Amino acid sequence: MTRSRGEGSGPTRRDVLAASLAFGALAACSRDEAPRYEGGWVGASAERGHLLRGGWPATKSGSAPEIAVTRRVGAVIVGAGIAGLGAARALRGAGVDDCHVLELEDTAGGNSRGHAMAGMRCPLGAHYLPVPGPTATEVIELLDELGVRRRVNGGAVYDERMLCHSPQERLFIDGGWRDGLLPPIEALPAAERATTLAQYRAFSAAVAAAGDDGAFEIPTARSRWSVALAALDRVPFAAWLDAHGLVAPALRWYLDYCCRDDYGAGSAEVSAWAGLHYFASRHGFRLQDDVRSADAGEGGVLTWPEGNAWLAERLAAPLGDRLHPGRVVRAVDEGRDDVTVDAWNATTGQRERWIAGRVVLATPLFIAARLLAAPPEALREATRVVRHAPWLVANLQLDAALDDRPGAAPSWDNVVYGSAGLGYVDAMHQSTRPFAGATVLTAYLALGAGGEAALAEQRRRLLGDDWRAWAGRVIADIAPAHPDLAAKVRRVDLMRYGHAMSIPAPGVRSSAALHELAAPQRRVHFAHADLSAYSVFEEAFFHGMRAGRAAAGQRAIDIGGR
Ligand SMILES: Cc1cc2nc3c(=O)[nH]c(=O)nc-3n(C[C@H](O)[C@H](O)[C@H](O)COP(=O)(O)OP(=O)(O)OC[C@H]3O[C@@H](n4cnc5c(N)ncnc54)[C@H](O)[C@@H]3O)c2cc1C
């Protein structure tokens, strides 16, 4: 779940044996006795989300109920994710104070919301922000303002409490824990070592060559787009790796893991542009020895127990009562002089009408297309191009620390080699308590593999399956490294995302439709990470700030070429 590019093979017999033993133990547990933990679904109202598809809730016929309240305001932002909160910040910064944010859920933050278990905060989704590079100027300004970053003697200094403490990440492989997430050569079968090392180096060189010259910047709108990048965007990453002879199992597992981690889908689904962007946009692909010798500041990540909710909450705070949670926006109609926004107030059970001079739609693009009475052709096209990966996030509350296995010490990010999951982060990692004790482990499962039918099936299972089945799957996934986990879990709170993040499949990054939607519009502007072809804080925030400035009539932020 992090981005350092440390130093594999498929799972060893030992890993597989341990996994099957652990799974067997769980299966026996489910046959003979109920799991000892409690839990359930948290964080999202699927009913509210699905109101978007059906009719208005109060009427049996599905026809719209009477409008109970009408308000005229300067600006309305639909969606209080990072993009919506960024748009609000830009509008307020431009002097548009009469700006109101309507959010479907009960709290702001979207995919960057937090949770708490037994008094310990933990993430519900996004959990870290890499130390920003020089092109992420809006993020840098925000971090300066929040006191996370200071300038000292011309350099940037980050608040130590928020920089991820050491040890940052480890991999469970060959029966023990190793530093870093790249499978170390010495943990691989002897026959694979020389080839794998050569391919690690070859991939590292390919990343360095591709990343020259500003080709992979964050936000992506500030990259120098080229014919070469467009060619990379046409092919699946896995096919590109095959064509370059990069087939070592350890390298391929690691690259697939990275794609699932950042994009919600594996190397067969995302484009070669996305596969390279993951590394080239930050600090390359590095072997473990290179990681050790690198500048300590490089590869740093900012994290908080509640994840990026720390940032979302601070972005939302200045809005006060101009943030309106529990509002399901159902229709947006752009008129000649203003825009009409109709919303369902889930608290009062009433229909509200908001009339605004300008609107920012900070929802996923397929939702924006449903809301608009007359969606522009570019938006229709974008909904045909962009597919979203479903995700599952499980917060596992433990009363006591887990027993540890040989090797690297407990880290913030802990991954099991060869597993289908993405491992877990420890919400108490940043704590300065001098002992290991009660904590919350946040485990992630990206479910974006396969075509549209496979994605629909995952959504159906997320909605229909009992939470215990998903909790069991998550625990079984980590069990090879922690056989004592099932016995120590007290509670499992699960968050399901049907449409978590845009998959940067071949052709999405080059899509002219996305580019068109990111340009200033007449009265209804678009802001969401979907516009970048993939979802991270920096991209969402950039599009929010850009759309907010456009809505305020300020000079447009350059969105680059395509
Ligand atoms: C499990 C997971 C882990 C992640 N981890 C990281 C990470 O560690 N670091 C990172 O940088 N990024 C991470 N991400 C990516 C994350 O998506 C972005 O960082 C960012 O939060 C996206 O913000 P957004 O505003 O573009 O979209 P969203 O978060 O999708 O926000 C859209 C908002 O619109 C609201 N909305 C939708 N429809 C309506 C409607 N009709 N009416 C009113 N409101 C509506 C939604 O409720 C939501 O609040 C992760 C994502 C997931 C799902």
Coordinates of C-alpha atoms and ligand atoms in Angstrom, one line a residue:
M1 CA 0.0 0.0 0.0
T2 CA 3.0 2.3 -0.2
R3 CA 5.1 3.4 -2.9
S4 CA 8.8 2.7 -2.0
R5 CA 10.3 0.5 -4.6
G6 CA 12.2 -2.0 -2.7
E7 CA 13.5 -5.6 -3.8
G8 CA 10.5 -12.7 -5.6
S9 CA 8.8 -16.1 -7.3
G10 CA 5.3 -17.4 -6.7
P11 CA 4.4 -18.3 -3.2
T12 CA 6.6 -21.0 -1.7
R13 CA 5.2 -24.4 -0.8
R14 CA 5.6 -23.3 2.8
D15 CA 3.4 -20.2 2.2
V16 CA 0.8 -22.2 0.5
L17 CA 0.8 -24.9 3.2
A18 CA 0.5 -22.2 5.9
A19 CA -2.3 -20.5 4.0
S20 CA -4.3 -23.7 3.5
L21 CA -3.8 -24.7 7.2
A22 CA -5.0 -21.3 8.3
F23 CA -7.9 -21.4 5.9
G24 CA -8.7 -25.0 7.1
A25 CA -8.7 -23.7 10.7
L26 CA -11.1 -20.9 9.8
A27 CA -13.4 -23.3 7.8
A28 CA -13.4 -25.6 10.8
C29 CA -14.2 -22.6 13.0
S30 CA -17.1 -21.6 10.8
R31 CA -18.4 -25.2 10.8
D32 CA -18.3 -25.9 14.5
E33 CA -18.6 -22.5 16.1
A34 CA -19.5 -18.9 15.1
P35 CA -16.5 -16.6 14.8
R36 CA -15.6 -15.0 18.1
Y37 CA -15.7 -11.5 16.6
E38 CA -18.5 -9.1 16.0
G39 CA -18.8 -6.8 13.1
G40 CA -20.8 -5.5 10.2
W41 CA -21.0 -3.1 7.3
V42 CA -20.1 0.5 8.0
G43 CA -19.6 3.8 6.2
A44 CA -21.8 3.9 3.2
S45 CA -25.5 4.0 2.6
A46 CA -26.0 1.7 -0.4
E47 CA -29.7 2.6 -0.3
R48 CA -28.9 6.3 -0.8
G49 CA -26.5 5.6 -3.6
H50 CA -29.1 3.5 -5.3
L51 CA -31.7 6.3 -5.0
L52 CA -29.8 7.7 -7.9
R53 CA -31.1 4.9 -10.1
G54 CA -34.7 4.6 -8.9
G55 CA -37.4 7.1 -8.5
W56 CA -37.9 9.6 -5.7
P57 CA -38.3 7.7 -2.5
A58 CA -41.5 9.2 -1.0
T59 CA -43.8 8.4 -3.8
K60 CA -45.0 4.9 -4.8
S61 CA -45.3 6.0 -8.4
G62 CA -41.7 7.2 -8.5
S63 CA -42.8 10.6 -9.6
A64 CA -41.1 13.5 -7.9
P65 CA -42.5 14.7 -4.5
E66 CA -43.3 18.3 -3.9
I67 CA -40.4 20.7 -3.3
A68 CA -40.3 21.5 0.4
V69 CA -37.5 24.1 0.4
T70 CA -36.0 26.3 -2.3
R71 CA -32.7 28.1 -1.7
R72 CA -30.9 30.6 -4.0
V73 CA -27.1 30.5 -3.5
G74 CA -23.9 31.6 -5.2
A75 CA -22.5 28.2 -5.9
V76 CA -23.3 24.5 -5.3
I77 CA -20.8 21.7 -5.2
V78 CA -22.2 18.2 -5.5
G79 CA -20.0 15.7 -3.5
A80 CA -17.8 16.4 -0.6
G81 CA -14.9 14.0 -1.6
I82 CA -11.4 15.5 -1.9
A83 CA -12.3 17.0 -5.3
G84 CA -15.5 18.7 -3.9
L85 CA -13.7 20.0 -0.9
G86 CA -10.9 21.3 -3.1
A87 CA -13.5 23.1 -5.3
A88 CA -15.0 24.7 -2.1
R89 CA -11.5 25.8 -1.0
A90 CA -10.9 27.4 -4.4
L91 CA -14.3 29.2 -4.5
R92 CA -13.8 30.5 -1.1
G93 CA -10.3 31.6 -1.9
A94 CA -11.7 33.5 -4.9
G95 CA -14.2 35.3 -2.6
V96 CA -17.3 33.2 -3.4
D97 CA -18.4 32.6 0.2
D98 CA -22.0 31.7 -0.6
C99 CA -20.9 28.3 -1.7
H100 CA -22.7 25.2 -0.5
V101 CA -21.6 21.6 -0.6
L102 CA -24.2 18.8 -0.8
E103 CA -23.0 15.3 0.2
L104 CA -24.9 12.1 0.0
E105 CA -23.2 10.4 3.0
D106 CA -23.4 11.7 6.6
T107 CA -19.8 12.9 6.6
A108 CA -17.5 14.6 4.2
G109 CA -14.4 12.9 2.7
G110 CA -15.7 10.4 0.1
N111 CA -13.1 7.7 -0.3
S112 CA -10.9 9.6 2.2
R113 CA -13.2 9.2 5.3
G114 CA -12.2 7.8 8.7
H115 CA -13.6 5.5 11.3
A116 CA -13.0 4.6 14.9
M117 CA -13.0 1.4 16.9
A118 CA -12.6 1.1 20.7
G119 CA -11.5 4.7 20.7
M120 CA -8.8 4.2 18.1
R121 CA -9.1 6.1 14.8
C122 CA -8.5 4.2 11.5
P123 CA -9.1 4.8 7.8
L124 CA -12.2 3.7 5.9
G125 CA -10.4 4.2 2.6
A126 CA -7.3 6.3 1.6
H127 CA -4.6 6.1 4.2
Y128 CA -1.6 8.0 3.0
L129 CA -0.3 10.9 0.9
P130 CA 3.2 10.7 -0.5
V131 CA 5.4 13.7 0.2
P132 CA 4.5 15.8 -2.9
G133 CA 6.8 16.5 -5.8
P134 CA 7.4 20.1 -7.0
T135 CA 4.5 20.0 -9.6
A136 CA 1.8 19.3 -7.0
T137 CA 1.7 23.0 -6.1
E138 CA -1.9 23.0 -4.8
V139 CA -1.1 20.1 -2.4
I140 CA 2.1 21.9 -1.2
E141 CA 0.1 25.1 -0.4
L142 CA -2.4 23.1 1.5
L143 CA 0.2 21.3 3.5
D144 CA 2.0 24.6 4.3
E145 CA -1.3 26.1 5.5
L146 CA -2.1 23.1 7.7
G147 CA 1.4 23.2 9.2
V148 CA 2.4 19.8 7.9
R149 CA 5.2 21.3 5.9
R150 CA 7.5 24.2 6.6
R151 CA 10.3 25.9 4.6
V152 CA 13.6 25.9 6.5
N153 CA 16.7 27.3 4.8
G154 CA 15.2 27.0 1.4
G155 CA 14.2 23.3 1.9
A156 CA 11.0 21.6 3.0
V157 CA 10.7 20.1 6.4
Y158 CA 7.7 17.9 7.3
D159 CA 6.1 17.3 10.7
E160 CA 7.8 14.2 12.1
R161 CA 4.6 13.1 13.7
M162 CA 3.0 12.7 10.2
L163 CA 5.9 11.3 8.2
C164 CA 5.5 7.5 8.3
H165 CA 7.7 6.2 11.1
S166 CA 10.2 3.5 10.5
P167 CA 9.9 0.6 9.8
Q168 CA 7.6 1.5 6.9
E169 CA 6.9 -1.7 5.1
R170 CA 7.7 -5.4 5.1
L171 CA 6.8 -8.5 3.1
F172 CA 6.0 -12.0 4.4
I173 CA 7.9 -14.4 2.1
D174 CA 9.5 -17.8 2.6
G175 CA 8.2 -18.2 6.1
G176 CA 9.5 -14.8 7.5
W177 CA 9.2 -11.1 7.2
R178 CA 11.6 -9.1 5.0
D179 CA 12.2 -5.3 4.8
G180 CA 10.5 -3.6 1.8
L181 CA 7.8 -4.9 -0.5
L182 CA 9.9 -6.0 -3.5
P183 CA 10.6 -9.7 -3.1
P184 CA 14.3 -10.0 -2.0
I185 CA 16.5 -12.0 -4.3
E186 CA 17.8 -14.2 -1.4
A187 CA 14.2 -15.3 -0.5
L188 CA 13.7 -16.7 -4.0
P189 CA 14.5 -20.3 -5.2
A190 CA 18.2 -20.4 -6.2
A191 CA 17.3 -21.2 -9.9
E192 CA 15.4 -17.9 -10.2
R193 CA 17.8 -15.5 -8.5
A194 CA 20.1 -14.4 -11.4
T195 CA 17.3 -14.0 -13.9
T196 CA 15.1 -12.1 -11.5
L197 CA 17.9 -9.7 -10.5
A198 CA 18.7 -9.0 -14.1
Q199 CA 15.0 -8.3 -14.8
Y200 CA 14.7 -6.0 -11.7
R201 CA 17.6 -4.0 -13.2
A202 CA 16.1 -4.0 -16.7
F203 CA 12.7 -2.8 -15.4
S204 CA 14.4 -0.1 -13.3
A205 CA 16.3 1.1 -16.3
A206 CA 13.1 1.2 -18.4
V207 CA 11.3 3.3 -15.8
A208 CA 14.3 5.7 -15.6
A209 CA 14.3 6.1 -19.4
A210 CA 10.5 6.5 -19.6
G211 CA 10.5 9.0 -16.8
D212 CA 12.9 11.5 -18.3
D213 CA 11.8 15.0 -19.2
G214 CA 8.7 15.6 -17.3
A215 CA 6.7 12.8 -18.9
F216 CA 5.3 11.5 -15.6
E217 CA 4.3 14.3 -13.3
I218 CA 1.6 14.5 -10.6
P219 CA -0.9 15.9 -11.2
T220 CA -0.9 14.2 -14.6
A221 CA -2.2 17.3 -16.2
R222 CA 1.2 18.8 -15.7
S223 CA 3.0 15.9 -17.6
R224 CA 4.4 16.5 -21.0
W225 CA 2.2 14.3 -23.2
S226 CA 3.8 12.7 -26.2
V227 CA 3.3 10.2 -29.0
A228 CA 5.4 7.7 -27.0
L229 CA 3.1 8.1 -24.0
A230 CA 0.1 7.7 -26.2
A231 CA 1.6 4.4 -27.5
L232 CA 2.1 3.2 -23.9
D233 CA -1.5 4.0 -23.1
R234 CA -2.7 1.8 -25.9
V235 CA -1.4 -1.6 -24.5
P236 CA -2.0 -3.5 -21.3
F237 CA 0.9 -3.3 -18.9
A238 CA 1.2 -7.1 -18.8
A239 CA 1.5 -7.3 -22.6
W240 CA 4.2 -4.6 -22.5
L241 CA 6.1 -6.5 -19.9
D242 CA 5.8 -9.7 -21.9
A243 CA 7.1 -7.9 -25.0
H244 CA 10.1 -6.7 -23.0
G245 CA 10.9 -10.2 -21.7
L246 CA 10.1 -9.1 -18.1
V247 CA 8.5 -12.3 -17.0
A248 CA 10.3 -13.3 -13.7
P249 CA 7.4 -14.5 -11.4
A250 CA 8.7 -12.3 -8.5
L251 CA 8.8 -9.2 -10.6
R252 CA 5.4 -9.9 -12.1
W253 CA 3.8 -10.5 -8.7
Y254 CA 5.2 -7.3 -7.3
L255 CA 4.2 -5.2 -10.3
D256 CA 0.7 -6.7 -10.3
Y257 CA 0.5 -6.0 -6.5
C258 CA 1.5 -2.3 -7.2
C259 CA -1.2 -2.0 -9.9
R260 CA -3.9 -3.5 -7.6
D261 CA -2.7 -1.2 -4.8
D262 CA -2.9 2.0 -6.7
Y263 CA -5.4 1.3 -9.4
G264 CA -7.7 -1.4 -8.0
A265 CA -7.0 -3.7 -10.9
G266 CA -4.0 -5.8 -11.9
S267 CA -1.3 -5.5 -14.6
A268 CA -3.5 -7.3 -17.2
E269 CA -6.2 -4.6 -16.8
V270 CA -4.2 -1.3 -16.6
S271 CA -2.3 0.3 -19.4
A272 CA 1.5 0.3 -19.8
W273 CA 1.3 4.1 -19.2
A274 CA -0.3 3.4 -15.8
G275 CA 2.2 0.6 -14.9
L276 CA 5.2 3.0 -15.6
H277 CA 3.5 6.0 -14.1
Y278 CA 3.2 4.3 -10.7
F279 CA 7.0 4.3 -10.5
A280 CA 8.2 7.1 -12.8
S281 CA 5.9 9.8 -11.3
R282 CA 7.5 9.4 -7.9
H283 CA 11.0 8.1 -7.5
G284 CA 11.6 5.2 -9.8
F285 CA 11.8 1.5 -9.3
R286 CA 14.5 0.7 -6.8
L287 CA 16.1 -2.4 -5.5
Q288 CA 16.4 -2.8 -1.8
D289 CA 20.0 -1.7 -1.6
D290 CA 19.2 1.5 -3.6
V291 CA 16.4 2.2 -1.2
R292 CA 18.8 2.0 1.7
S293 CA 21.3 4.3 0.2
A294 CA 18.7 6.9 -1.0
D295 CA 18.1 10.2 0.6
A296 CA 16.0 9.6 3.7
G297 CA 13.5 12.3 2.6
E298 CA 12.8 10.5 -0.7
G299 CA 9.9 8.1 -0.7
G300 CA 8.5 9.5 2.5
V301 CA 4.8 9.2 3.0
L302 CA 2.5 11.3 5.2
T303 CA 0.0 9.2 7.2
W304 CA -2.3 9.5 10.2
P305 CA -4.2 6.9 12.2
E306 CA -7.4 7.9 10.4
G307 CA -5.6 8.0 7.1
N308 CA -6.4 10.9 4.7
A309 CA -9.5 11.7 6.7
W310 CA -7.1 13.9 8.6
L311 CA -6.8 16.0 5.5
A312 CA -10.5 15.7 4.5
E313 CA -11.7 16.9 8.0
R314 CA -9.5 20.0 7.8
L315 CA -10.7 20.8 4.3
A316 CA -14.3 20.4 5.5
A317 CA -14.0 22.4 8.7
P318 CA -14.0 25.9 7.3
L319 CA -17.3 25.2 5.5
G320 CA -19.3 25.0 8.7
D321 CA -23.0 25.0 8.0
R322 CA -22.4 25.4 4.3
L323 CA -21.6 21.7 4.2
H324 CA -24.9 19.7 3.9
P325 CA -24.5 16.0 4.5
G326 CA -27.3 13.5 3.9
R327 CA -28.3 15.2 0.6
V328 CA -28.7 12.9 -2.3
V329 CA -28.6 15.1 -5.4
R330 CA -30.9 13.6 -7.9
A331 CA -31.1 16.1 -10.8
V332 CA -29.1 19.0 -12.2
D333 CA -30.6 21.2 -14.9
E334 CA -28.5 23.9 -16.5
G335 CA -30.7 26.9 -17.5
R336 CA -29.8 30.0 -19.4
D337 CA -29.1 32.1 -16.2
D338 CA -28.7 29.6 -13.5
V339 CA -28.5 25.9 -12.5
T340 CA -31.3 24.0 -10.7
V341 CA -30.1 21.2 -8.3
D342 CA -32.7 18.9 -6.8
A343 CA -31.8 16.9 -3.8
W344 CA -33.3 14.4 -1.4
N345 CA -32.8 15.3 2.3
A346 CA -32.3 12.0 4.0
T347 CA -32.8 13.5 7.4
T348 CA -36.1 15.3 6.8
G349 CA -37.3 13.0 4.1
Q350 CA -38.0 16.0 1.9
R351 CA -37.1 17.2 -1.6
E352 CA -35.0 20.4 -1.7
R353 CA -34.3 22.7 -4.6
W354 CA -31.1 24.7 -4.8
I355 CA -30.7 27.4 -7.5
A356 CA -27.1 28.6 -8.1
G357 CA -25.2 30.7 -10.5
R358 CA -22.6 27.9 -10.9
V359 CA -22.3 24.3 -10.0
V360 CA -19.3 21.9 -9.6
L361 CA -20.2 18.3 -10.1
A362 CA -17.6 16.5 -7.9
T363 CA -19.0 13.0 -8.2
P364 CA -17.8 10.1 -10.2
L365 CA -18.5 10.8 -13.9
F366 CA -21.1 8.1 -14.4
I367 CA -23.1 9.8 -11.6
A368 CA -22.6 13.2 -13.1
A369 CA -24.0 11.8 -16.3
R370 CA -27.1 10.5 -14.5
L371 CA -27.7 13.8 -12.7
L372 CA -27.6 16.1 -15.7
A373 CA -30.8 16.7 -17.6
A374 CA -28.7 17.1 -20.8
P375 CA -25.2 15.6 -20.3
P376 CA -22.7 16.8 -22.9
E377 CA -21.5 14.3 -25.4
A378 CA -18.0 14.2 -23.8
L379 CA -19.6 13.1 -20.5
R380 CA -21.6 10.3 -22.3
E381 CA -18.3 9.2 -24.0
A382 CA -16.4 9.3 -20.6
T383 CA -19.0 7.0 -19.0
R384 CA -18.4 4.5 -21.9
V385 CA -14.6 4.7 -21.4
V386 CA -14.2 4.7 -17.6
R387 CA -14.7 1.6 -15.6
H388 CA -14.6 1.6 -11.8
A389 CA -12.9 -1.0 -9.5
P390 CA -14.9 -2.3 -6.5
W391 CA -13.0 -2.4 -3.2
L392 CA -13.3 -3.9 0.3
V393 CA -11.7 -2.3 3.3
A394 CA -11.8 -4.3 6.6
N395 CA -10.9 -2.7 9.9
L396 CA -9.9 -5.5 12.4
Q397 CA -9.9 -4.5 16.0
L398 CA -7.4 -6.4 18.2
D399 CA -7.2 -6.2 22.0
A400 CA -3.6 -7.4 22.0
A401 CA -0.6 -7.3 19.6
L402 CA -0.2 -10.3 17.2
D403 CA 2.6 -12.8 17.8
D404 CA 5.4 -12.0 15.4
R405 CA 7.2 -14.3 13.0
P406 CA 11.0 -14.2 12.3
G407 CA 12.5 -11.3 10.4
A408 CA 11.7 -7.7 9.9
A409 CA 9.9 -5.9 12.7
P410 CA 6.1 -4.9 12.6
S411 CA 5.7 -2.1 10.1
W412 CA 3.1 0.3 9.1
D413 CA 2.4 -1.6 5.9
N414 CA 2.5 -5.4 6.0
V415 CA 2.0 -7.6 2.9
V416 CA 1.8 -11.3 2.4
Y417 CA 3.7 -12.5 -0.8
G418 CA 1.5 -14.2 -3.3
S419 CA -1.7 -13.3 -1.7
A420 CA -4.7 -11.8 -3.5
G421 CA -5.2 -9.1 -0.9
L422 CA -3.0 -6.0 -0.4
G423 CA -2.1 -6.7 3.3
Y424 CA -2.8 -4.3 6.1
V425 CA -1.7 -1.1 7.7
D426 CA -1.5 -0.6 11.5
A427 CA -3.5 2.3 12.7
M428 CA -1.4 2.6 15.9
H429 CA 1.9 2.7 14.0
Q430 CA 2.4 6.4 14.4
S431 CA 1.7 6.2 18.2
T432 CA 4.6 6.8 20.4
R433 CA 3.5 4.4 23.1
P434 CA 6.5 2.2 24.1
F435 CA 4.7 -1.2 23.9
A436 CA 2.7 -3.2 21.3
G437 CA -0.9 -3.6 22.4
A438 CA -4.5 -3.0 21.2
T439 CA -4.7 -1.7 17.7
V440 CA -6.8 -1.7 14.5
L441 CA -5.4 -3.3 11.4
T442 CA -6.9 -2.0 8.1
A443 CA -6.8 -4.6 5.4
Y444 CA -7.5 -3.8 1.7
L445 CA -8.9 -5.9 -1.1
A446 CA -9.0 -4.5 -4.6
L447 CA -11.7 -6.3 -6.8
G448 CA -11.1 -4.7 -10.2
A449 CA -9.9 -7.8 -12.1
G450 CA -11.7 -8.9 -15.3
G451 CA -14.2 -7.3 -17.6
E452 CA -17.5 -5.6 -16.9
A453 CA -19.3 -8.9 -16.0
A454 CA -16.6 -9.7 -13.4
L455 CA -16.9 -6.3 -11.9
A456 CA -20.7 -6.6 -11.8
E457 CA -20.4 -10.0 -10.0
Q458 CA -18.0 -8.5 -7.4
R459 CA -20.5 -5.7 -6.7
R460 CA -23.3 -8.2 -6.5
R461 CA -21.3 -10.2 -3.9
L462 CA -20.4 -7.1 -2.0
L463 CA -24.0 -6.1 -1.7
G464 CA -25.5 -9.6 -1.2
D465 CA -23.0 -11.7 0.8
D466 CA -23.0 -11.7 4.5
W467 CA -20.3 -9.5 6.1
R468 CA -18.9 -12.6 7.8
A469 CA -18.0 -14.2 4.5
W470 CA -15.9 -11.2 3.6
A471 CA -14.3 -10.9 7.0
G472 CA -13.3 -14.6 6.9
R473 CA -11.8 -14.1 3.5
V474 CA -9.7 -11.1 4.7
I475 CA -8.5 -13.0 7.8
A476 CA -7.6 -16.1 5.7
D477 CA -5.6 -13.8 3.4
I478 CA -3.4 -12.6 6.2
A479 CA -3.4 -15.8 8.2
P480 CA -0.2 -17.3 6.6
A481 CA 1.7 -14.5 8.4
H482 CA -0.5 -14.3 11.5
P483 CA -2.0 -17.7 12.4
D484 CA -3.2 -16.1 15.7
L485 CA -5.2 -13.4 14.0
A486 CA -8.6 -15.1 13.9
A487 CA -8.4 -15.7 17.7
K488 CA -7.4 -12.2 18.5
V489 CA -9.9 -10.2 16.4
R490 CA -12.6 -8.7 18.5
R491 CA -14.6 -6.9 15.9
V492 CA -14.5 -6.4 12.1
D493 CA -16.0 -3.3 10.5
L494 CA -16.2 -3.6 6.7
M495 CA -16.6 -0.8 4.1
R496 CA -17.7 -1.9 0.6
Y497 CA -17.1 0.3 -2.4
G498 CA -19.1 -0.6 -5.5
H499 CA -17.4 2.0 -7.7
A500 CA -14.3 3.0 -5.8
M501 CA -11.9 4.3 -8.4
S502 CA -11.4 4.6 -12.1
I503 CA -9.2 1.9 -13.6
P504 CA -6.6 3.4 -16.0
A505 CA -7.3 0.8 -18.7
P506 CA -5.7 1.2 -22.1
G507 CA -7.0 4.3 -23.8
V508 CA -8.5 6.0 -20.7
R509 CA -5.6 8.4 -20.0
S510 CA -5.6 9.5 -23.7
S511 CA -9.3 10.0 -23.8
A512 CA -10.2 13.3 -25.5
A513 CA -13.5 13.2 -23.6
L514 CA -11.8 13.4 -20.2
H515 CA -9.6 16.2 -21.4
E516 CA -12.7 18.1 -22.6
L517 CA -14.5 17.7 -19.3
A518 CA -11.5 19.1 -17.4
A519 CA -11.7 22.4 -19.4
P520 CA -13.7 25.3 -18.0
Q521 CA -17.4 24.9 -18.8
R522 CA -20.3 27.4 -18.9
R523 CA -22.1 27.0 -15.6
V524 CA -21.6 23.3 -14.7
H525 CA -18.0 22.3 -14.1
F526 CA -16.6 18.8 -13.5
A527 CA -14.2 17.8 -10.7
H528 CA -13.3 14.3 -9.7
A529 CA -10.2 12.0 -9.7
D530 CA -11.9 10.2 -12.6
L531 CA -10.8 13.0 -14.9
S532 CA -7.1 11.9 -14.3
A533 CA -7.9 8.2 -15.3
Y534 CA -6.9 7.1 -11.9
S535 CA -7.5 8.1 -8.3
V536 CA -5.1 9.5 -5.7
F537 CA -5.4 12.5 -3.4
E538 CA -3.3 14.8 -5.5
E539 CA -5.3 14.2 -8.7
A540 CA -8.7 14.7 -6.9
F541 CA -7.5 17.8 -5.2
F542 CA -6.1 19.3 -8.4
H543 CA -9.3 18.8 -10.3
G544 CA -11.3 20.3 -7.4
M545 CA -9.1 23.4 -7.2
R546 CA -9.1 23.7 -11.0
A547 CA -12.9 23.4 -11.3
G548 CA -13.5 25.7 -8.3
R549 CA -11.3 28.4 -9.8
A550 CA -13.1 28.0 -13.2
A551 CA -16.5 28.3 -11.5
A552 CA -15.3 31.4 -9.7
G553 CA -14.4 32.9 -13.1
Q554 CA -10.7 33.0 -12.4
R555 CA -8.0 32.4 -15.0
A556 CA -8.0 28.7 -16.0
I557 CA -5.4 26.4 -14.6
D558 CA -3.5 24.8 -17.5
I559 CA -4.6 21.2 -18.0
G560 CA -1.8 20.3 -20.5
G561 CA -2.2 18.5 -23.8
R562 CA -3.3 15.0 -24.8
Ligands
LIG1 C1 -10.0 1.7 -0.5 C2 -9.3 3.0 -1.1 C3 -8.1 3.3 -0.7 C4 -7.4 4.4 -1.2 N1 -6.2 4.8 -0.7 C5 -5.6 5.9 -1.1 C6 -4.5 6.4 -0.5 O1 -3.9 5.8 0.4 N2 -3.9 7.6 -0.9 C7 -4.5 8.3 -2.0 O2 -4.0 9.3 -2.3 N3 -5.6 7.8 -2.5 C8 -6.2 6.7 -2.1 N4 -7.4 6.3 -2.7 C9 -8.0 7.1 -3.8 C10 -9.1 8.1 -3.4 O3 -10.1 7.7 -4.2 C11 -8.6 9.5 -3.6 O4 -7.5 9.8 -2.8 C12 -9.7 10.6 -3.3 O5 -10.2 10.4 -2.0 C13 -10.8 10.7 -4.4 O6 -11.6 11.8 -4.2 P1 -12.7 12.3 -5.2 O7 -13.3 13.5 -4.6 O8 -12.2 12.3 -6.6 O9 -13.8 11.2 -5.2 P2 -14.8 10.5 -4.1 O10 -14.1 10.1 -2.9 O11 -15.5 9.4 -5.0 O12 -15.9 11.6 -3.8 C14 -17.1 11.8 -4.4 C15 -18.2 12.3 -3.4 O13 -19.4 12.5 -4.1 C16 -20.4 12.0 -3.2 N5 -21.6 11.8 -4.1 C17 -21.7 10.9 -5.1 N6 -23.0 11.0 -5.7 C18 -23.6 12.0 -5.0 C19 -24.9 12.6 -5.1 N7 -25.8 12.2 -6.0 N8 -25.3 13.6 -4.2 C20 -24.4 14.0 -3.3 N9 -23.1 13.5 -3.2 C21 -22.8 12.5 -4.0 C22 -19.9 10.8 -2.6 O14 -20.6 10.3 -1.5 C23 -18.4 11.2 -2.3 O15 -18.3 11.8 -1.1 C24 -8.1 5.2 -2.2 C25 -9.4 4.9 -2.6 C26 -10.0 3.7 -2.1 C27 -11.4 3.4 -2.5

